[in-house]
Amino acid sequence: MDLIWLNGYDGSFQCCHPDMTFWQNKFWLIATPYPYGMEEYENPCLFSGEKISELFPIMNKPIAFPFMKGYGNHLSDPCLLAVDDKLFCFYRDTVNRNGEIENRIFYKTYDTEKKWSDAQLVVSSKEDGILSPAIIAEKDGYFMYFVSFKDKKLKFHRGTLNNKFELISDDECPCRNCPEDMDFWHIGITKEEDGYKGLFLFRGKSNPGNFQLYKAVYDETAKIWEVTAKIDLPSKLLGIIDIPYKSCFIPGKNGILLSFRDVNSRYGMMVMKIEDKKQEEL
């Protein structure tokens, strides 16, 4: 159990929304600084290193900034996809035009020559919140899992992307054994040799301040996701963690990068490595 100190451009060492991959013989992590809940700093930063405990910023600035400034305009929910000699960095841009909300998913690529591409649009919507994208590469193309927030309803979706990473279709994704009286809020999905596994963050319907983190697996035969176990927080953290938040698996390791709100640092968002121990299934 180790606290991961991510030295973002803001200097707070407070980050959330982590996502990881292993590429070019290094660990790569993307996360958003979120010092004391200030959304204007919530801009994705990229880190890399040969060890989880030694991740260093790629630049002394974020990979992107919001389209507009002011209350309600912010970036969030970054994720990574490594394909050959390119690292794809996806993120969500929330635009607030006098109360009219538009949510957009963009991506940039970082290559082995340390060059960045311009931002490219995946999808834009004024009707759907499009939370927490997770991009997966398959033999037959690219797919984006996300949480749809439409008509005040939160649902788990899977979309198909074309070869330009533009969303061309999506449908609700079935998932069984979800906790009662809770909605999907954030997802983290990893593709392993034995299939897909996920870390799903649920938010209470009757108590929106109640967040719970669960493991899930994909049943390839039945074509359905299944929630399998609640993540038990280490006993040493029970007096420290206010809520768990969007988290991710550590690629190739038996561990989880847990994002949480720390009551001892004025409720700052922190990231900690914990063991992905065998837990009793639900």
Coordinates of C-alpha atoms in Angstrom, one line a residue:
M1 CA 0.0 0.0 0.0
D2 CA 1.9 3.1 -1.3
L3 CA 0.8 6.6 -1.9
I4 CA 1.7 7.6 -5.5
W5 CA 3.0 11.2 -5.6
L6 CA 2.2 12.6 -9.1
N7 CA 3.9 15.9 -9.6
G8 CA 1.5 17.7 -11.9
Y9 CA 1.9 21.2 -13.3
D10 CA -0.1 22.7 -10.5
G11 CA 2.3 21.6 -7.7
S12 CA -0.4 20.2 -5.4
F13 CA 0.4 16.4 -5.9
Q14 CA -3.4 15.9 -5.8
C15 CA -4.7 13.9 -8.8
C16 CA -7.7 11.7 -9.7
H17 CA -9.1 9.9 -12.8
P18 CA -5.9 7.7 -13.3
D19 CA -5.6 5.4 -16.2
M20 CA -2.5 3.3 -17.1
T21 CA -0.9 1.2 -19.9
F22 CA 2.5 -0.4 -20.5
W23 CA 4.1 0.9 -23.7
Q24 CA 7.7 1.1 -25.0
N25 CA 9.0 -0.8 -21.9
K26 CA 7.6 1.8 -19.5
F27 CA 4.5 2.4 -17.4
W28 CA 2.4 5.3 -18.7
L29 CA -0.2 7.0 -16.5
I30 CA -2.6 9.8 -17.3
A31 CA -4.5 11.7 -14.5
T32 CA -6.1 15.0 -13.8
P33 CA -4.9 17.3 -11.0
Y34 CA -7.9 18.3 -8.9
P35 CA -6.5 20.4 -5.9
Y36 CA -9.2 20.8 -3.3
G37 CA -11.9 20.4 -5.9
M38 CA -10.9 23.3 -8.2
E39 CA -12.0 22.3 -11.7
E40 CA -9.9 24.9 -13.5
Y41 CA -6.8 22.8 -12.7
E42 CA -8.5 19.5 -13.9
N43 CA -6.4 19.2 -17.1
P44 CA -4.9 15.8 -18.1
C45 CA -1.2 15.2 -17.4
L46 CA 0.9 12.4 -18.7
F47 CA 3.5 10.6 -16.6
S48 CA 5.9 7.7 -17.4
G49 CA 8.6 5.6 -15.7
E50 CA 10.0 2.1 -15.4
K51 CA 8.6 1.7 -11.9
I52 CA 5.1 2.5 -10.5
S53 CA 6.8 4.4 -7.6
E54 CA 8.9 6.6 -10.0
L55 CA 6.5 8.2 -12.5
F56 CA 7.7 11.5 -14.0
P57 CA 5.8 14.1 -16.0
I58 CA 6.3 14.1 -19.7
M59 CA 5.9 17.8 -19.9
N60 CA 5.6 20.6 -17.3
K61 CA 2.2 21.4 -18.6
P62 CA -1.1 19.5 -19.3
I63 CA -1.6 17.8 -22.7
A64 CA -4.7 20.0 -23.2
F65 CA -6.7 22.9 -21.8
P66 CA -10.5 23.5 -21.9
F67 CA -12.1 25.0 -24.9
M68 CA -13.6 27.8 -22.8
K69 CA -12.7 29.3 -19.4
G70 CA -15.1 30.0 -16.5
Y71 CA -17.4 28.1 -14.2
G72 CA -18.5 24.7 -15.5
N73 CA -15.8 24.5 -18.2
H74 CA -13.3 21.7 -17.5
L75 CA -11.5 18.6 -18.8
S76 CA -11.8 15.2 -17.1
D77 CA -11.9 11.4 -17.5
P78 CA -8.7 10.8 -19.5
C79 CA -7.8 7.3 -20.7
L80 CA -4.9 5.7 -22.7
L81 CA -4.6 3.3 -25.6
A82 CA -1.3 2.1 -26.9
V83 CA -1.2 1.0 -30.5
D84 CA 2.2 0.1 -32.1
D85 CA 4.4 3.3 -32.1
K86 CA 1.6 5.6 -30.9
L87 CA 0.0 6.4 -27.5
F88 CA -3.5 7.7 -27.8
C89 CA -4.6 10.0 -25.0
F90 CA -8.4 10.5 -24.8
Y91 CA -10.2 13.0 -22.6
R92 CA -13.6 14.7 -22.0
D93 CA -14.2 18.4 -22.5
T94 CA -17.2 19.9 -20.8
V95 CA -18.3 23.2 -22.3
N96 CA -20.8 25.5 -20.4
R97 CA -22.3 28.2 -22.6
N98 CA -24.5 30.1 -20.2
G99 CA -26.0 27.0 -18.8
E100 CA -26.2 25.0 -22.1
I101 CA -23.8 22.0 -21.6
E102 CA -21.9 20.3 -24.4
N103 CA -19.8 17.3 -23.7
R104 CA -17.0 16.3 -26.2
I105 CA -14.5 13.5 -26.3
F106 CA -11.1 14.3 -27.9
Y107 CA -7.8 12.5 -28.3
K108 CA -4.2 13.4 -29.0
T109 CA -1.4 11.0 -30.0
Y110 CA 2.1 10.9 -28.6
D111 CA 4.7 8.9 -30.7
T112 CA 8.1 7.4 -30.2
E113 CA 9.7 10.6 -31.5
K114 CA 8.1 12.5 -28.6
K115 CA 5.8 14.4 -30.9
W116 CA 2.2 15.4 -30.2
S117 CA -0.6 15.5 -32.7
D118 CA -3.4 18.1 -32.7
A119 CA -6.6 17.3 -30.8
Q120 CA -9.1 15.2 -32.8
L121 CA -12.8 15.0 -32.0
V122 CA -14.4 11.6 -31.2
V123 CA -17.9 12.7 -30.4
S124 CA -19.8 15.8 -29.3
S125 CA -23.3 15.9 -27.7
K126 CA -25.5 18.4 -26.0
E127 CA -28.0 15.7 -25.0
D128 CA -25.6 13.0 -23.5
G129 CA -23.1 13.6 -20.7
I130 CA -20.7 10.9 -22.1
L131 CA -18.8 10.2 -18.9
S132 CA -15.6 8.2 -18.4
P133 CA -14.6 6.8 -21.9
A134 CA -12.6 3.6 -22.0
I135 CA -11.1 2.8 -25.5
I136 CA -10.4 -0.8 -26.5
A137 CA -8.7 -2.2 -29.6
E138 CA -9.9 -5.4 -31.1
K139 CA -9.1 -7.3 -34.3
D140 CA -12.3 -6.0 -35.9
G141 CA -11.8 -2.3 -34.9
Y142 CA -11.9 0.1 -32.0
F143 CA -14.7 0.4 -29.3
M144 CA -15.5 2.9 -26.7
Y145 CA -17.2 2.0 -23.4
F146 CA -18.6 5.0 -21.5
V147 CA -21.3 6.0 -19.1
S148 CA -24.2 7.7 -20.8
F149 CA -25.9 10.5 -18.9
K150 CA -29.0 11.3 -20.9
D151 CA -32.5 12.3 -19.8
K152 CA -31.2 12.3 -16.2
K153 CA -30.5 8.6 -16.5
L154 CA -27.0 7.0 -16.1
K155 CA -26.4 3.9 -18.2
F156 CA -23.4 1.8 -19.3
H157 CA -22.8 2.0 -23.1
R158 CA -20.5 0.5 -25.7
G159 CA -19.8 2.3 -28.9
T160 CA -18.2 1.5 -32.2
L161 CA -15.5 3.8 -33.6
N162 CA -14.3 4.1 -37.2
N163 CA -10.7 4.2 -38.2
K164 CA -10.5 7.9 -37.5
F165 CA -11.7 7.2 -33.9
E166 CA -15.1 8.9 -34.5
L167 CA -18.1 7.4 -32.7
I168 CA -20.5 6.0 -35.3
S169 CA -22.9 4.0 -33.2
D170 CA -23.6 2.9 -29.6
D171 CA -25.9 0.8 -27.5
E172 CA -26.6 0.1 -23.9
C173 CA -24.2 -2.5 -22.6
P174 CA -25.9 -5.2 -20.4
C175 CA -24.4 -5.8 -16.9
R176 CA -25.7 -8.2 -14.3
N177 CA -25.3 -8.2 -10.5
C178 CA -25.0 -4.4 -10.2
P179 CA -25.5 -3.1 -6.7
E180 CA -29.0 -2.1 -5.8
D181 CA -30.1 1.6 -5.6
M182 CA -26.9 2.7 -7.4
D183 CA -26.0 4.1 -10.8
F184 CA -22.9 3.7 -13.0
W185 CA -20.7 6.8 -12.5
H186 CA -17.1 6.0 -13.7
I187 CA -15.6 2.9 -15.4
G188 CA -12.1 1.7 -16.0
I189 CA -11.6 -1.3 -18.4
T190 CA -8.5 -3.3 -19.0
K191 CA -8.0 -6.0 -21.7
E192 CA -5.9 -8.9 -20.4
E193 CA -4.9 -12.2 -22.0
D194 CA -7.8 -14.0 -20.3
G195 CA -10.4 -11.3 -21.3
Y196 CA -11.8 -8.0 -20.1
K197 CA -11.9 -6.9 -16.5
G198 CA -13.3 -3.6 -15.1
L199 CA -13.3 -1.3 -12.2
F200 CA -16.8 0.2 -12.0
L201 CA -17.6 3.1 -9.7
F202 CA -21.2 3.3 -8.7
R203 CA -23.0 6.3 -7.2
G204 CA -26.1 6.0 -4.9
K205 CA -29.5 6.9 -6.4
S206 CA -31.1 8.0 -3.2
N207 CA -27.8 9.1 -1.7
P208 CA -25.6 10.6 -4.5
G209 CA -22.7 11.1 -2.0
N210 CA -22.4 7.3 -1.6
F211 CA -19.7 6.0 -4.0
Q212 CA -18.6 2.3 -4.1
L213 CA -16.0 0.7 -6.2
Y214 CA -16.5 -2.8 -7.7
K215 CA -14.6 -5.3 -9.8
A216 CA -16.3 -6.7 -13.0
V217 CA -15.5 -9.2 -15.7
Y218 CA -16.8 -9.7 -19.2
D219 CA -18.5 -13.1 -20.0
E220 CA -17.5 -13.6 -23.6
T221 CA -19.9 -16.5 -24.1
A222 CA -23.0 -14.7 -22.8
K223 CA -21.8 -11.3 -24.1
I224 CA -22.5 -9.6 -20.8
W225 CA -20.6 -7.9 -18.1
E226 CA -20.9 -9.1 -14.5
V227 CA -20.1 -7.3 -11.3
T228 CA -18.1 -9.8 -9.2
A229 CA -16.8 -8.2 -6.0
K230 CA -16.7 -5.0 -4.0
I231 CA -13.2 -3.5 -3.5
D232 CA -12.5 -3.7 0.2
L233 CA -10.5 -0.7 1.2
P234 CA -7.4 -1.5 3.3
S235 CA -8.1 -1.2 7.1
K236 CA -5.3 1.4 7.4
L237 CA -7.3 3.7 5.1
L238 CA -10.7 3.5 6.8
G239 CA -10.2 6.7 8.8
I240 CA -8.6 8.5 5.9
I241 CA -10.7 7.9 2.8
D242 CA -13.9 9.9 2.4
I243 CA -14.9 8.3 -0.8
P244 CA -13.2 6.1 -3.5
Y245 CA -13.3 7.5 -7.0
K246 CA -12.4 6.5 -10.6
S247 CA -9.5 4.0 -10.3
C248 CA -7.6 1.6 -12.6
F249 CA -5.8 -1.7 -12.7
I250 CA -2.0 -1.6 -12.9
P251 CA -1.0 -3.4 -16.2
G252 CA 0.7 -6.7 -15.7
K253 CA 0.7 -6.3 -12.0
N254 CA -1.5 -7.6 -9.1
G255 CA -2.5 -4.1 -8.1
I256 CA -5.0 -1.2 -8.4
L257 CA -4.3 2.5 -8.5
L258 CA -7.0 3.7 -6.1
S259 CA -8.2 7.3 -6.5
F260 CA -9.8 8.7 -3.4
R261 CA -10.7 11.8 -1.4
D262 CA -8.5 12.3 1.6
V263 CA -10.0 13.7 4.8
N264 CA -6.6 14.5 6.1
S265 CA -5.6 16.9 3.3
R266 CA -8.7 19.1 3.2
Y267 CA -10.5 16.5 1.1
G268 CA -7.9 16.6 -1.6
M269 CA -7.9 13.9 -4.3
M270 CA -5.0 11.3 -4.0
V271 CA -3.8 8.2 -5.8
M272 CA -2.6 5.1 -3.9
K273 CA -1.4 1.6 -5.1
I274 CA -3.2 -1.2 -3.3
E275 CA -3.0 -5.0 -3.7
D276 CA -5.7 -6.5 -6.0
K277 CA -6.3 -9.4 -3.5
K278 CA -8.6 -12.3 -4.0
Q279 CA -12.0 -11.3 -2.7
E280 CA -15.1 -13.2 -2.0
E281 CA -17.4 -13.0 -5.1
L282 CA -20.8 -11.5 -4.7

